[in-house]
Coordinates of C-alpha atoms in Angstrom, one line a residue:
M1 CA 19.8 -87.1 5.3
E2 CA 16.4 -88.9 5.5
E3 CA 13.3 -87.9 3.2
R4 CA 11.3 -85.7 5.4
Q5 CA 8.0 -86.0 3.0
E6 CA 6.1 -88.9 0.9
A7 CA 6.4 -87.5 -2.7
A8 CA 3.0 -86.7 -4.1
N9 CA 4.6 -86.0 -7.4
F10 CA 7.7 -86.3 -9.7
I11 CA 8.8 -82.8 -8.1
E12 CA 8.9 -84.0 -4.9
A13 CA 10.5 -87.2 -5.9
E14 CA 13.2 -84.6 -7.2
I15 CA 13.2 -82.7 -3.9
N16 CA 13.5 -85.9 -1.9
K17 CA 16.4 -87.1 -4.1
D18 CA 18.3 -83.9 -3.4
I19 CA 17.5 -84.5 0.4
A20 CA 18.6 -87.7 0.3
N21 CA 22.0 -86.8 -1.1
N22 CA 22.6 -83.9 0.7
V23 CA 22.8 -81.5 -2.2
Y24 CA 21.8 -78.7 -0.1
E25 CA 23.1 -78.3 3.3
N26 CA 21.0 -79.8 6.1
G27 CA 18.5 -80.8 3.1
R28 CA 17.2 -77.0 2.9
V29 CA 14.3 -76.2 0.4
L30 CA 14.2 -72.6 -0.9
T31 CA 12.0 -72.1 -3.9
R32 CA 11.0 -68.7 -5.7
F33 CA 8.0 -67.2 -7.2
P34 CA 9.5 -64.9 -10.0
P35 CA 6.9 -62.8 -12.1
E36 CA 7.5 -60.4 -14.4
P37 CA 5.4 -56.9 -13.2
N38 CA 4.4 -56.3 -16.8
G39 CA 0.9 -57.4 -16.5
Y40 CA -1.7 -58.9 -13.8
L41 CA -1.6 -62.5 -12.8
H42 CA -3.7 -64.7 -14.2
I43 CA -5.3 -68.3 -13.4
G44 CA -2.1 -69.8 -14.8
H45 CA -0.1 -68.2 -12.1
V46 CA -2.2 -69.2 -9.6
K47 CA -0.8 -73.1 -9.9
S48 CA 2.7 -71.6 -10.1
I49 CA 2.0 -69.8 -6.7
C50 CA 0.4 -72.9 -5.4
L51 CA 3.2 -75.4 -6.1
N52 CA 5.9 -72.9 -5.3
F53 CA 4.9 -71.9 -1.6
G54 CA 3.2 -75.4 -1.2
L55 CA 6.6 -77.0 -1.5
G56 CA 8.2 -74.5 0.7
E57 CA 5.5 -75.1 3.3
K58 CA 5.6 -79.2 2.9
Y59 CA 9.4 -79.1 3.3
H60 CA 9.3 -76.5 5.9
G61 CA 11.6 -74.6 3.8
E62 CA 10.7 -71.2 2.4
T63 CA 9.7 -69.1 -1.0
N64 CA 11.0 -66.1 -2.2
V65 CA 8.9 -63.6 -4.2
R66 CA 11.6 -62.1 -6.8
F67 CA 10.0 -59.7 -9.6
D68 CA 11.9 -60.1 -12.9
D69 CA 12.1 -56.6 -13.5
T70 CA 14.8 -56.4 -16.3
N71 CA 12.7 -54.5 -18.9
P72 CA 11.6 -51.3 -17.6
A73 CA 9.7 -50.3 -21.0
K74 CA 7.0 -52.5 -19.9
E75 CA 7.0 -52.8 -16.1
E76 CA 5.0 -50.8 -13.5
V77 CA 4.9 -50.5 -9.7
E78 CA 0.8 -50.9 -10.1
Y79 CA 1.7 -54.4 -11.2
V80 CA 4.0 -55.4 -8.2
N81 CA 1.5 -54.2 -5.7
S82 CA -1.1 -56.3 -7.6
I83 CA 0.7 -59.4 -7.8
L84 CA 2.0 -58.9 -4.2
E85 CA -1.8 -58.5 -3.0
D86 CA -2.5 -61.7 -5.4
I87 CA -0.3 -63.8 -3.2
K88 CA -1.5 -62.6 0.1
W89 CA -5.2 -63.2 -0.9
L90 CA -4.2 -66.9 -1.9
G91 CA -3.4 -67.1 1.9
F92 CA 0.8 -67.3 1.2
K93 CA 3.7 -66.0 2.6
W94 CA 7.0 -65.1 1.2
K95 CA 10.5 -65.1 2.8
E96 CA 11.2 -61.2 3.7
P97 CA 12.1 -59.3 2.0
V98 CA 10.5 -58.8 -1.5
H99 CA 13.5 -59.3 -4.0
Y100 CA 13.8 -57.8 -7.1
A101 CA 16.2 -58.7 -10.1
S102 CA 17.1 -55.0 -10.4
D103 CA 18.7 -55.6 -6.7
Y104 CA 21.5 -57.6 -8.4
F105 CA 22.2 -55.3 -11.3
P106 CA 26.0 -54.5 -10.2
Q107 CA 26.6 -58.3 -9.7
L108 CA 24.9 -59.5 -12.8
Y109 CA 27.1 -57.0 -14.4
E110 CA 30.3 -58.3 -12.9
F111 CA 28.8 -61.7 -13.9
A112 CA 28.9 -60.5 -17.4
C113 CA 32.5 -59.1 -17.1
K114 CA 33.6 -62.2 -15.7
L115 CA 32.3 -64.2 -18.7
I116 CA 34.0 -61.9 -20.9
R117 CA 37.3 -62.5 -19.1
M118 CA 36.7 -66.2 -19.5
G119 CA 36.3 -65.5 -22.9
L120 CA 32.8 -67.0 -22.9
A121 CA 30.9 -63.5 -24.0
Y122 CA 31.3 -60.5 -26.5
V123 CA 29.9 -57.6 -27.8
D124 CA 28.0 -57.7 -31.2
D125 CA 27.4 -54.9 -33.7
Q126 CA 24.9 -56.7 -35.5
T127 CA 21.1 -55.6 -35.7
S128 CA 18.6 -57.9 -34.0
E129 CA 17.6 -58.6 -37.5
E130 CA 20.7 -59.5 -38.5
I131 CA 21.3 -61.9 -35.0
H132 CA 18.1 -63.6 -36.0
D133 CA 19.0 -64.1 -39.6
T134 CA 22.1 -65.9 -38.8
R135 CA 21.2 -67.9 -36.0
G136 CA 20.0 -71.0 -38.5
D137 CA 17.3 -73.5 -37.6
F138 CA 16.9 -77.3 -36.7
L139 CA 18.2 -78.2 -40.0
H140 CA 21.2 -75.7 -40.5
P141 CA 23.8 -74.1 -38.1
G142 CA 24.1 -70.8 -37.4
K143 CA 26.6 -68.2 -38.9
E144 CA 29.4 -66.9 -36.6
S145 CA 29.3 -63.0 -36.2
P146 CA 32.1 -60.8 -37.8
W147 CA 32.7 -59.7 -34.1
R148 CA 32.7 -63.1 -32.4
N149 CA 36.5 -63.2 -31.9
R150 CA 37.1 -59.8 -30.4
S151 CA 39.9 -59.7 -28.0
V152 CA 38.7 -60.0 -24.0
E153 CA 40.0 -56.2 -23.7
E154 CA 38.0 -54.9 -26.8
N155 CA 34.8 -56.3 -25.2
L156 CA 35.2 -55.3 -21.7
Q157 CA 35.8 -51.7 -22.9
L158 CA 33.1 -52.0 -25.3
F159 CA 30.9 -53.1 -22.8
Q160 CA 31.4 -50.5 -19.9
E161 CA 31.2 -47.8 -22.7
M162 CA 27.8 -49.6 -23.4
K163 CA 26.8 -49.5 -19.5
N164 CA 28.3 -45.8 -19.7
G165 CA 25.3 -44.8 -22.3
K166 CA 27.7 -44.0 -25.4
Y167 CA 26.0 -46.3 -27.6
K168 CA 21.8 -46.1 -28.9
D169 CA 19.2 -48.7 -28.1
G170 CA 19.9 -51.5 -30.3
E171 CA 23.6 -50.7 -31.6
K172 CA 25.3 -53.2 -30.0
V173 CA 24.7 -56.4 -27.4
L174 CA 26.4 -58.6 -25.5
R175 CA 26.3 -62.4 -26.4
A176 CA 26.9 -65.7 -25.0
K177 CA 30.1 -67.2 -26.8
I178 CA 28.7 -70.8 -27.0
D179 CA 28.2 -73.1 -30.1
M180 CA 26.8 -71.6 -33.4
S181 CA 26.0 -75.0 -34.7
A182 CA 24.7 -76.3 -31.2
P183 CA 21.7 -78.8 -32.1
N184 CA 19.8 -76.7 -29.5
V185 CA 19.3 -73.1 -31.3
V186 CA 18.7 -71.5 -27.9
M187 CA 22.6 -72.4 -27.4
R188 CA 23.7 -70.3 -30.3
D189 CA 25.0 -67.5 -28.7
P190 CA 22.4 -65.9 -27.2
V191 CA 22.0 -62.2 -26.5
I192 CA 22.5 -62.1 -22.7
Y193 CA 22.6 -58.1 -22.4
R194 CA 20.8 -55.3 -24.4
I195 CA 21.1 -51.5 -24.7
L196 CA 17.5 -49.8 -23.4
H197 CA 17.4 -46.2 -22.7
S198 CA 14.2 -46.1 -20.4
T199 CA 13.5 -44.9 -17.0
H200 CA 13.4 -48.0 -14.5
H201 CA 10.7 -47.9 -12.0
R202 CA 13.0 -48.9 -9.1
T203 CA 16.7 -47.8 -10.3
G204 CA 15.7 -44.5 -12.3
N205 CA 18.2 -44.0 -15.1
T206 CA 21.3 -45.5 -13.2
W207 CA 21.2 -48.1 -15.8
C208 CA 20.7 -48.0 -19.8
I209 CA 21.9 -51.7 -20.5
Y210 CA 19.4 -54.4 -19.0
P211 CA 20.1 -58.3 -18.8
L212 CA 17.9 -60.7 -20.6
Y213 CA 15.9 -62.9 -18.9
D214 CA 17.9 -66.2 -19.9
F215 CA 21.0 -64.6 -17.9
A216 CA 19.4 -62.6 -14.8
H217 CA 17.1 -65.4 -13.9
P218 CA 19.8 -68.5 -13.3
L219 CA 22.0 -66.2 -11.5
S220 CA 19.3 -64.4 -9.4
D221 CA 18.2 -67.5 -8.1
A222 CA 21.9 -68.8 -7.3
I223 CA 22.7 -65.3 -5.5
E224 CA 19.4 -66.0 -3.4
G225 CA 20.5 -69.7 -2.5
I226 CA 17.5 -71.0 -4.4
T227 CA 17.5 -74.7 -4.4
Q228 CA 14.7 -75.6 -6.8
S229 CA 13.9 -73.4 -9.6
I230 CA 10.3 -74.6 -10.7
C231 CA 9.1 -73.4 -14.0
T232 CA 6.9 -74.1 -16.8
L233 CA 7.7 -76.6 -19.8
E234 CA 8.2 -74.1 -22.2
F235 CA 12.0 -73.5 -20.1
E236 CA 12.7 -77.1 -20.7
E237 CA 14.7 -76.2 -24.2
R238 CA 16.2 -73.4 -22.0
R239 CA 17.9 -75.4 -19.1
P240 CA 21.0 -75.9 -20.8
L241 CA 21.6 -72.3 -20.9
Y242 CA 20.4 -71.9 -17.3
N243 CA 22.9 -74.1 -16.2
W244 CA 25.5 -72.7 -18.8
C245 CA 25.1 -69.3 -16.8
L246 CA 25.8 -70.7 -13.5
Q247 CA 29.1 -71.0 -14.3
A248 CA 29.7 -67.0 -13.9
F249 CA 28.5 -67.8 -10.1
D250 CA 31.4 -69.2 -7.7
G251 CA 29.1 -70.4 -5.2
K252 CA 29.2 -74.0 -3.9
E253 CA 25.5 -74.9 -4.1
K254 CA 23.7 -73.9 -7.2
P255 CA 19.9 -74.1 -8.0
R256 CA 18.6 -76.6 -10.3
Q257 CA 15.7 -76.2 -12.8
I258 CA 12.7 -78.5 -12.8
E259 CA 10.0 -78.1 -15.4
F260 CA 6.2 -78.8 -15.1
A261 CA 3.0 -78.2 -17.2
R262 CA 1.5 -74.9 -17.2
L263 CA -2.2 -74.7 -16.2
N264 CA -4.7 -74.1 -19.1
V265 CA -8.4 -73.4 -18.5
T266 CA -11.1 -73.9 -21.2
T267 CA -12.3 -70.2 -21.7
M268 CA -9.7 -68.9 -20.1
I269 CA -7.0 -66.7 -21.5
T270 CA -3.8 -66.9 -20.2
S271 CA -1.6 -64.8 -22.3
K272 CA -0.8 -61.3 -20.7
R273 CA -0.3 -59.7 -24.4
K274 CA -3.9 -60.9 -25.1
L275 CA -5.4 -60.1 -21.7
R276 CA -3.6 -56.5 -22.5
K277 CA -5.5 -56.5 -25.8
M278 CA -8.6 -57.0 -24.1
V279 CA -8.3 -54.2 -21.6
E280 CA -6.8 -51.7 -23.7
S281 CA -9.5 -52.4 -26.6
G282 CA -12.4 -52.0 -24.1
V283 CA -14.1 -55.3 -24.4
V284 CA -13.7 -55.4 -20.5
S285 CA -13.7 -52.6 -18.2
G286 CA -10.0 -53.4 -16.5
W287 CA -7.7 -56.1 -15.6
D288 CA -9.9 -56.9 -12.5
D289 CA -13.3 -56.9 -14.9
P290 CA -14.9 -60.2 -13.3
R291 CA -14.8 -61.8 -16.8
M292 CA -10.9 -61.9 -16.4
P293 CA -9.0 -64.8 -15.5
T294 CA -6.6 -62.1 -14.2
I295 CA -6.5 -63.4 -10.1
S296 CA -8.1 -59.7 -9.2
G297 CA -10.7 -60.3 -11.7
I298 CA -11.5 -63.9 -10.5
R299 CA -11.2 -62.4 -6.7
R300 CA -14.1 -59.6 -7.8
R301 CA -16.1 -62.2 -9.3
G302 CA -16.1 -63.9 -6.0
Y303 CA -13.8 -67.1 -6.2
T304 CA -12.6 -68.0 -3.0
P305 CA -8.6 -68.5 -2.4
E306 CA -9.5 -72.0 -1.0
S307 CA -11.4 -73.2 -3.8
L308 CA -8.4 -72.1 -5.9
R309 CA -6.0 -74.3 -3.6
R310 CA -8.0 -77.2 -3.6
F311 CA -8.6 -76.8 -7.7
C312 CA -4.9 -76.9 -8.1
E313 CA -4.4 -79.8 -5.4
L314 CA -6.9 -82.4 -7.3
I315 CA -5.4 -81.4 -10.6
G316 CA -2.0 -82.3 -9.8
V317 CA 1.4 -81.6 -11.4
A318 CA 1.8 -83.1 -14.6
K319 CA 4.8 -83.4 -16.9
A320 CA 2.8 -82.9 -20.5
D321 CA 0.7 -79.7 -21.4
N322 CA -2.9 -80.2 -21.1
V323 CA -6.4 -78.2 -21.0
V324 CA -8.7 -78.6 -17.5
D325 CA -12.4 -77.9 -18.2
I326 CA -13.5 -75.3 -16.4
S327 CA -16.5 -76.9 -15.1
F328 CA -14.3 -78.8 -13.0
L329 CA -12.7 -75.2 -11.3
E330 CA -16.6 -74.5 -11.2
Y331 CA -17.3 -77.6 -9.2
C332 CA -14.3 -76.6 -6.8
I333 CA -16.0 -73.2 -6.2
R334 CA -19.6 -74.7 -5.4
E335 CA -18.0 -77.3 -2.9
D336 CA -16.2 -74.3 -1.1
L337 CA -19.2 -72.1 -1.2
K338 CA -22.3 -74.6 -0.4
T339 CA -21.5 -75.0 3.6
K340 CA -20.1 -71.2 3.7
A341 CA -22.5 -69.2 1.8
P342 CA -25.9 -68.1 3.6
R343 CA -29.0 -68.4 1.3
I344 CA -31.3 -65.7 0.6
M345 CA -34.3 -65.2 -1.8
T346 CA -33.7 -62.6 -4.6
V347 CA -35.9 -62.4 -7.9
I348 CA -33.9 -61.4 -11.0
D349 CA -36.3 -61.0 -13.6
P350 CA -39.3 -60.5 -11.5
V351 CA -42.9 -60.7 -12.3
K352 CA -45.6 -59.2 -9.9
V353 CA -48.0 -61.7 -7.9
V354 CA -50.8 -60.3 -6.1
L355 CA -52.8 -62.7 -3.4
T356 CA -56.0 -61.2 -3.7
N357 CA -57.4 -62.8 -0.7
Y358 CA -54.8 -61.6 1.7
P359 CA -55.6 -58.1 3.6
E360 CA -53.8 -55.2 1.9
D361 CA -52.9 -53.9 5.2
K362 CA -51.3 -56.7 6.8
M363 CA -47.5 -58.0 7.1
E364 CA -45.9 -61.3 8.9
Y365 CA -42.7 -62.9 9.0
V366 CA -42.1 -66.4 7.9
T367 CA -39.0 -68.5 9.3
I368 CA -36.1 -69.7 6.8
E369 CA -33.2 -71.4 7.1
N370 CA -30.1 -69.5 6.2
N371 CA -28.3 -72.6 5.0
P372 CA -30.2 -76.1 5.0
E373 CA -26.2 -77.6 4.6
Q374 CA -25.1 -76.0 7.9
E375 CA -27.6 -75.7 10.6
T376 CA -25.4 -73.5 13.1
M377 CA -26.0 -71.0 10.6
G378 CA -29.4 -70.8 12.1
T379 CA -32.7 -68.9 10.3
R380 CA -34.1 -65.7 9.8
Q381 CA -37.5 -63.6 9.5
V382 CA -38.5 -62.5 6.2
P383 CA -41.6 -60.6 5.8
F384 CA -44.4 -61.5 3.7
G385 CA -47.3 -59.6 2.3
R386 CA -50.1 -59.2 -0.1
I387 CA -47.9 -58.3 -3.1
I388 CA -44.6 -60.2 -4.2
Y389 CA -42.5 -60.9 -6.9
I390 CA -41.3 -64.3 -8.5
E391 CA -39.0 -65.6 -11.4
R392 CA -40.4 -64.6 -14.6
E393 CA -39.4 -68.1 -15.7
D394 CA -40.9 -69.9 -12.7
F395 CA -44.4 -69.0 -14.8
M396 CA -46.0 -70.6 -17.6
E397 CA -49.3 -69.9 -19.1
T398 CA -48.8 -73.0 -21.3
P399 CA -46.5 -75.6 -19.4
V400 CA -44.5 -77.9 -20.9
K401 CA -44.2 -81.5 -19.5
K402 CA -42.8 -81.9 -16.1
F403 CA -43.3 -78.3 -15.4
F404 CA -44.1 -77.8 -11.7
R405 CA -43.8 -74.2 -11.1
M406 CA -46.9 -71.5 -11.4
T407 CA -49.1 -72.1 -13.9
P408 CA -52.7 -71.2 -14.4
G409 CA -55.3 -73.5 -12.4
K410 CA -52.6 -75.1 -10.4
E411 CA -50.8 -74.6 -6.8
V412 CA -47.5 -73.8 -5.9
R413 CA -45.9 -73.2 -2.4
L414 CA -44.1 -70.4 -1.9
K415 CA -41.2 -71.0 0.3
G416 CA -41.4 -70.8 3.9
A417 CA -45.0 -69.5 3.4
Y418 CA -48.3 -70.5 2.1
I419 CA -49.3 -72.8 -0.9
V420 CA -51.3 -70.5 -3.5
H421 CA -53.5 -71.1 -6.5
C422 CA -52.7 -69.2 -9.6
D423 CA -56.3 -68.1 -10.7
E424 CA -55.9 -65.1 -13.3
L425 CA -53.3 -63.3 -15.7
I426 CA -53.1 -59.7 -16.5
K427 CA -51.4 -58.9 -19.7
D428 CA -50.9 -55.2 -21.2
E429 CA -52.2 -54.0 -24.8
K430 CA -49.6 -55.8 -26.5
G431 CA -50.1 -59.1 -24.4
K432 CA -47.1 -59.0 -22.3
L433 CA -47.5 -60.3 -18.6
K434 CA -48.2 -57.5 -16.1
E435 CA -48.9 -59.4 -12.7
I436 CA -50.7 -62.9 -11.8
H437 CA -53.6 -62.9 -9.6
C438 CA -53.7 -65.7 -6.9
T439 CA -55.2 -66.9 -3.8
V440 CA -54.0 -68.1 -0.7
D441 CA -54.4 -71.2 1.3
F442 CA -54.2 -70.0 4.7
D443 CA -54.3 -73.2 6.4
T444 CA -51.0 -74.2 4.6
R445 CA -48.7 -71.8 6.2
S446 CA -45.3 -73.4 6.9
G447 CA -44.4 -74.8 10.2
T448 CA -48.3 -75.4 11.0
P449 CA -50.5 -78.5 10.7
G450 CA -51.4 -77.9 7.2
A451 CA -48.0 -77.6 6.0
D452 CA -48.1 -81.1 5.2
R453 CA -50.3 -80.7 2.4
K454 CA -47.9 -81.6 -0.5
V455 CA -47.6 -79.9 -3.9
K456 CA -44.7 -80.3 -6.4
G457 CA -43.6 -77.0 -7.0
T458 CA -41.7 -74.6 -4.6
L459 CA -41.0 -71.2 -5.5
H460 CA -38.6 -68.1 -4.3
W461 CA -40.3 -64.9 -4.0
V462 CA -39.7 -61.3 -2.3
Y463 CA -42.3 -59.2 -0.6
A464 CA -42.6 -56.1 -2.6
D465 CA -43.1 -53.4 0.1
T466 CA -39.8 -54.4 1.3
A467 CA -37.7 -55.6 -1.4
V468 CA -34.3 -54.1 -2.1
D469 CA -33.5 -53.2 -5.5
V470 CA -30.6 -54.8 -6.8
A471 CA -28.4 -54.8 -10.1
V472 CA -27.6 -58.4 -10.7
R473 CA -24.4 -59.0 -13.4
L474 CA -24.8 -62.1 -15.0
Y475 CA -21.6 -63.1 -16.8
D476 CA -21.1 -65.7 -19.5
Y477 CA -17.5 -66.9 -20.9
L478 CA -15.3 -64.5 -22.8
I479 CA -14.3 -67.6 -25.3
S480 CA -16.3 -70.5 -26.0
P481 CA -15.5 -73.9 -24.0
D482 CA -15.5 -75.7 -27.4
D483 CA -13.1 -73.1 -28.9
V484 CA -10.8 -74.4 -31.7
D485 CA -7.8 -72.8 -33.3
D486 CA -9.3 -72.0 -36.9
G487 CA -6.9 -69.3 -37.6
R488 CA -8.8 -66.6 -36.6
D489 CA -7.2 -64.1 -34.4
F490 CA -8.8 -64.5 -30.6
M491 CA -10.3 -60.7 -30.7
E492 CA -12.9 -62.3 -33.5
K493 CA -14.0 -65.1 -30.8
V494 CA -14.5 -62.8 -27.7
N495 CA -18.0 -63.0 -26.7
T496 CA -18.9 -59.5 -26.8
D497 CA -22.2 -60.4 -24.9
S498 CA -20.6 -62.1 -22.1
L499 CA -22.3 -59.6 -19.2
V500 CA -26.0 -58.8 -18.9
V501 CA -27.2 -56.7 -16.1
M502 CA -30.6 -57.6 -14.7
N503 CA -32.6 -55.3 -12.1
G504 CA -33.7 -57.5 -9.4
K505 CA -35.3 -57.7 -6.6
A506 CA -33.9 -59.0 -3.0
E507 CA -35.3 -59.6 0.2
P508 CA -34.1 -56.5 3.0
V509 CA -31.5 -59.0 4.8
I510 CA -29.3 -58.3 1.8
K511 CA -28.6 -54.6 3.2
E512 CA -26.8 -56.2 6.1
Y513 CA -24.1 -57.7 4.1
D514 CA -21.1 -55.7 3.4
V515 CA -19.2 -55.7 -0.1
G516 CA -17.3 -58.9 -0.4
S517 CA -19.8 -60.8 0.9
R518 CA -20.9 -64.1 -1.0
F519 CA -24.5 -65.6 -0.5
Q520 CA -26.7 -68.0 -2.6
F521 CA -29.5 -66.7 -4.3
L522 CA -31.8 -69.3 -4.1
R523 CA -31.9 -71.7 -7.1
K524 CA -30.2 -68.8 -9.3
G525 CA -26.4 -69.5 -8.2
Y526 CA -23.8 -67.9 -6.1
F527 CA -23.2 -64.0 -5.9
I528 CA -20.7 -61.5 -4.5
I529 CA -21.4 -57.7 -3.7
D530 CA -19.3 -56.0 -5.9
K531 CA -17.5 -52.9 -5.0
D532 CA -19.4 -50.9 -7.5
S533 CA -22.3 -50.7 -4.8
T534 CA -23.2 -47.4 -3.5
K535 CA -26.1 -47.0 -0.5
K536 CA -28.8 -46.5 -3.4
Q537 CA -27.7 -49.6 -5.3
I538 CA -26.4 -52.8 -4.3
V539 CA -24.7 -54.6 -7.4
C540 CA -24.3 -58.2 -7.2
N541 CA -21.7 -60.4 -9.3
R542 CA -22.8 -64.1 -10.4
I543 CA -20.2 -66.4 -9.2
V544 CA -20.9 -69.1 -10.2
G545 CA -24.3 -71.1 -11.4
L546 CA -26.1 -74.1 -9.7
R547 CA -25.8 -76.5 -12.5
D548 CA -24.9 -80.2 -11.9
T549 CA -22.0 -81.0 -13.7
W550 CA -20.9 -83.8 -11.7
A551 CA -21.7 -86.6 -14.3
K552 CA -19.5 -84.6 -16.5
L553 CA -16.7 -84.2 -14.1
Q554 CA -16.4 -87.7 -13.9
K555 CA -15.7 -88.3 -17.2
I556 CA -13.3 -85.4 -17.2
M557 CA -11.3 -86.8 -14.2
G558 CA -11.5 -89.9 -15.9
K559 CA -9.5 -88.4 -18.9
G560 CA -6.8 -87.1 -16.3
N561 CA -7.8 -83.4 -15.8
G562 CA -8.9 -84.4 -12.3

């Protein structure tokens, strides 16, 4: 069959070969995403999701979701539900129904019995420690188990007794009978079934023996008719075992495993074990804490599915592991939001400014564009009056060179309004700035002929009488972008000051937005209204700042990460 698509990477090139050689009937493509429901998905899984579902879409095929639920001691329905929500949020649809490895427990048990009858599996009475100690290493062959040469009949009986609950956890295992001197240590009689008396989230107490991933995965792929089993590089050495297990399957078409490099991003931890430790230790508030690299965390942080999909598209598919700089991901988010997000004025660290020559009883409205890069978003009317707030960092009593914001004796423009002159500072008894007194040049209102008068600085502001109190959450990285492996436990490196909450002031239009709405706070970054918001207080999470990282990005992309 002719190739349907031009290959964009080595995986697509392999699929094209399968189609050209008619390896699978009618050139069909069926991929799968097989997470274990023992935690929340993280940024690394985004690449796998985009890759598997993207291949299904590109080749007019489909993609299964199959939960690798073979370890009931660590799995929960909560994780199943969160994973399905993550996939939907990223914009993908799986082939119905959702699959589970537990769906195939009866078949997998029969496959194991078949291997026993073929003389390719045996019940071993050794402990896990003894099995580990006799496996050998790259320089030394392993030692055969004393029970390796049990008869087929005895193995079948013992395996059935394991299934029936006769033995305790760890008392016996079923091992593949391959080669204890194989150069690939993985092939030295790996365990394929173990006893585990634990209630399963779907099958309850029906089973007390469970297949290992290396056995369940290839055979589940085969049962479902998966064509290409796309997985990360750590499974490359396990590919011979993947293929070995498939001899228990009688089907004509068998899946093939293809490996790619997993996604690693600076500052982002992609180990479920480590993420769980941060949750359980209270370093973060939960799996969906906006600082977490989980999909639920970055969704709550305000990242968009479009930006994540674009990020994965740009970094491409590699054969060798690498680390992508966090700034590239942040660039993709800014690019996605800059024409989507309306812009409003919010002062995060407010200082009061009194316009002394402005009438006390007067309030007017000024016109401000909602997004200068997207004219179709229109304009809004913003209230303005005698007392306003500006950012504390926008004032400097003794200005440094090239500081063009508010400073004593100088003028600055208030966005959409007037030019004002800084006249006087009011401080408390400790010398801390309480308020700034300015005078307005009424001939310089925006939109009038006097607005043509130029000054170098323009500040955002909020009118005090209509200001809305906002709790603004500012996030820093949990792990430094420059982190290196220095032997310390990762928990010693976690930034415990990664969250700062500021009490800000926003213009009243913010009350018109719902939870989950994204916008740009002028000059401060992109923000999203968090689910913790109430009628009394709006809570906003900073998604990403407005730093110009293009030069750095070009350098990164030149190194091959882009």
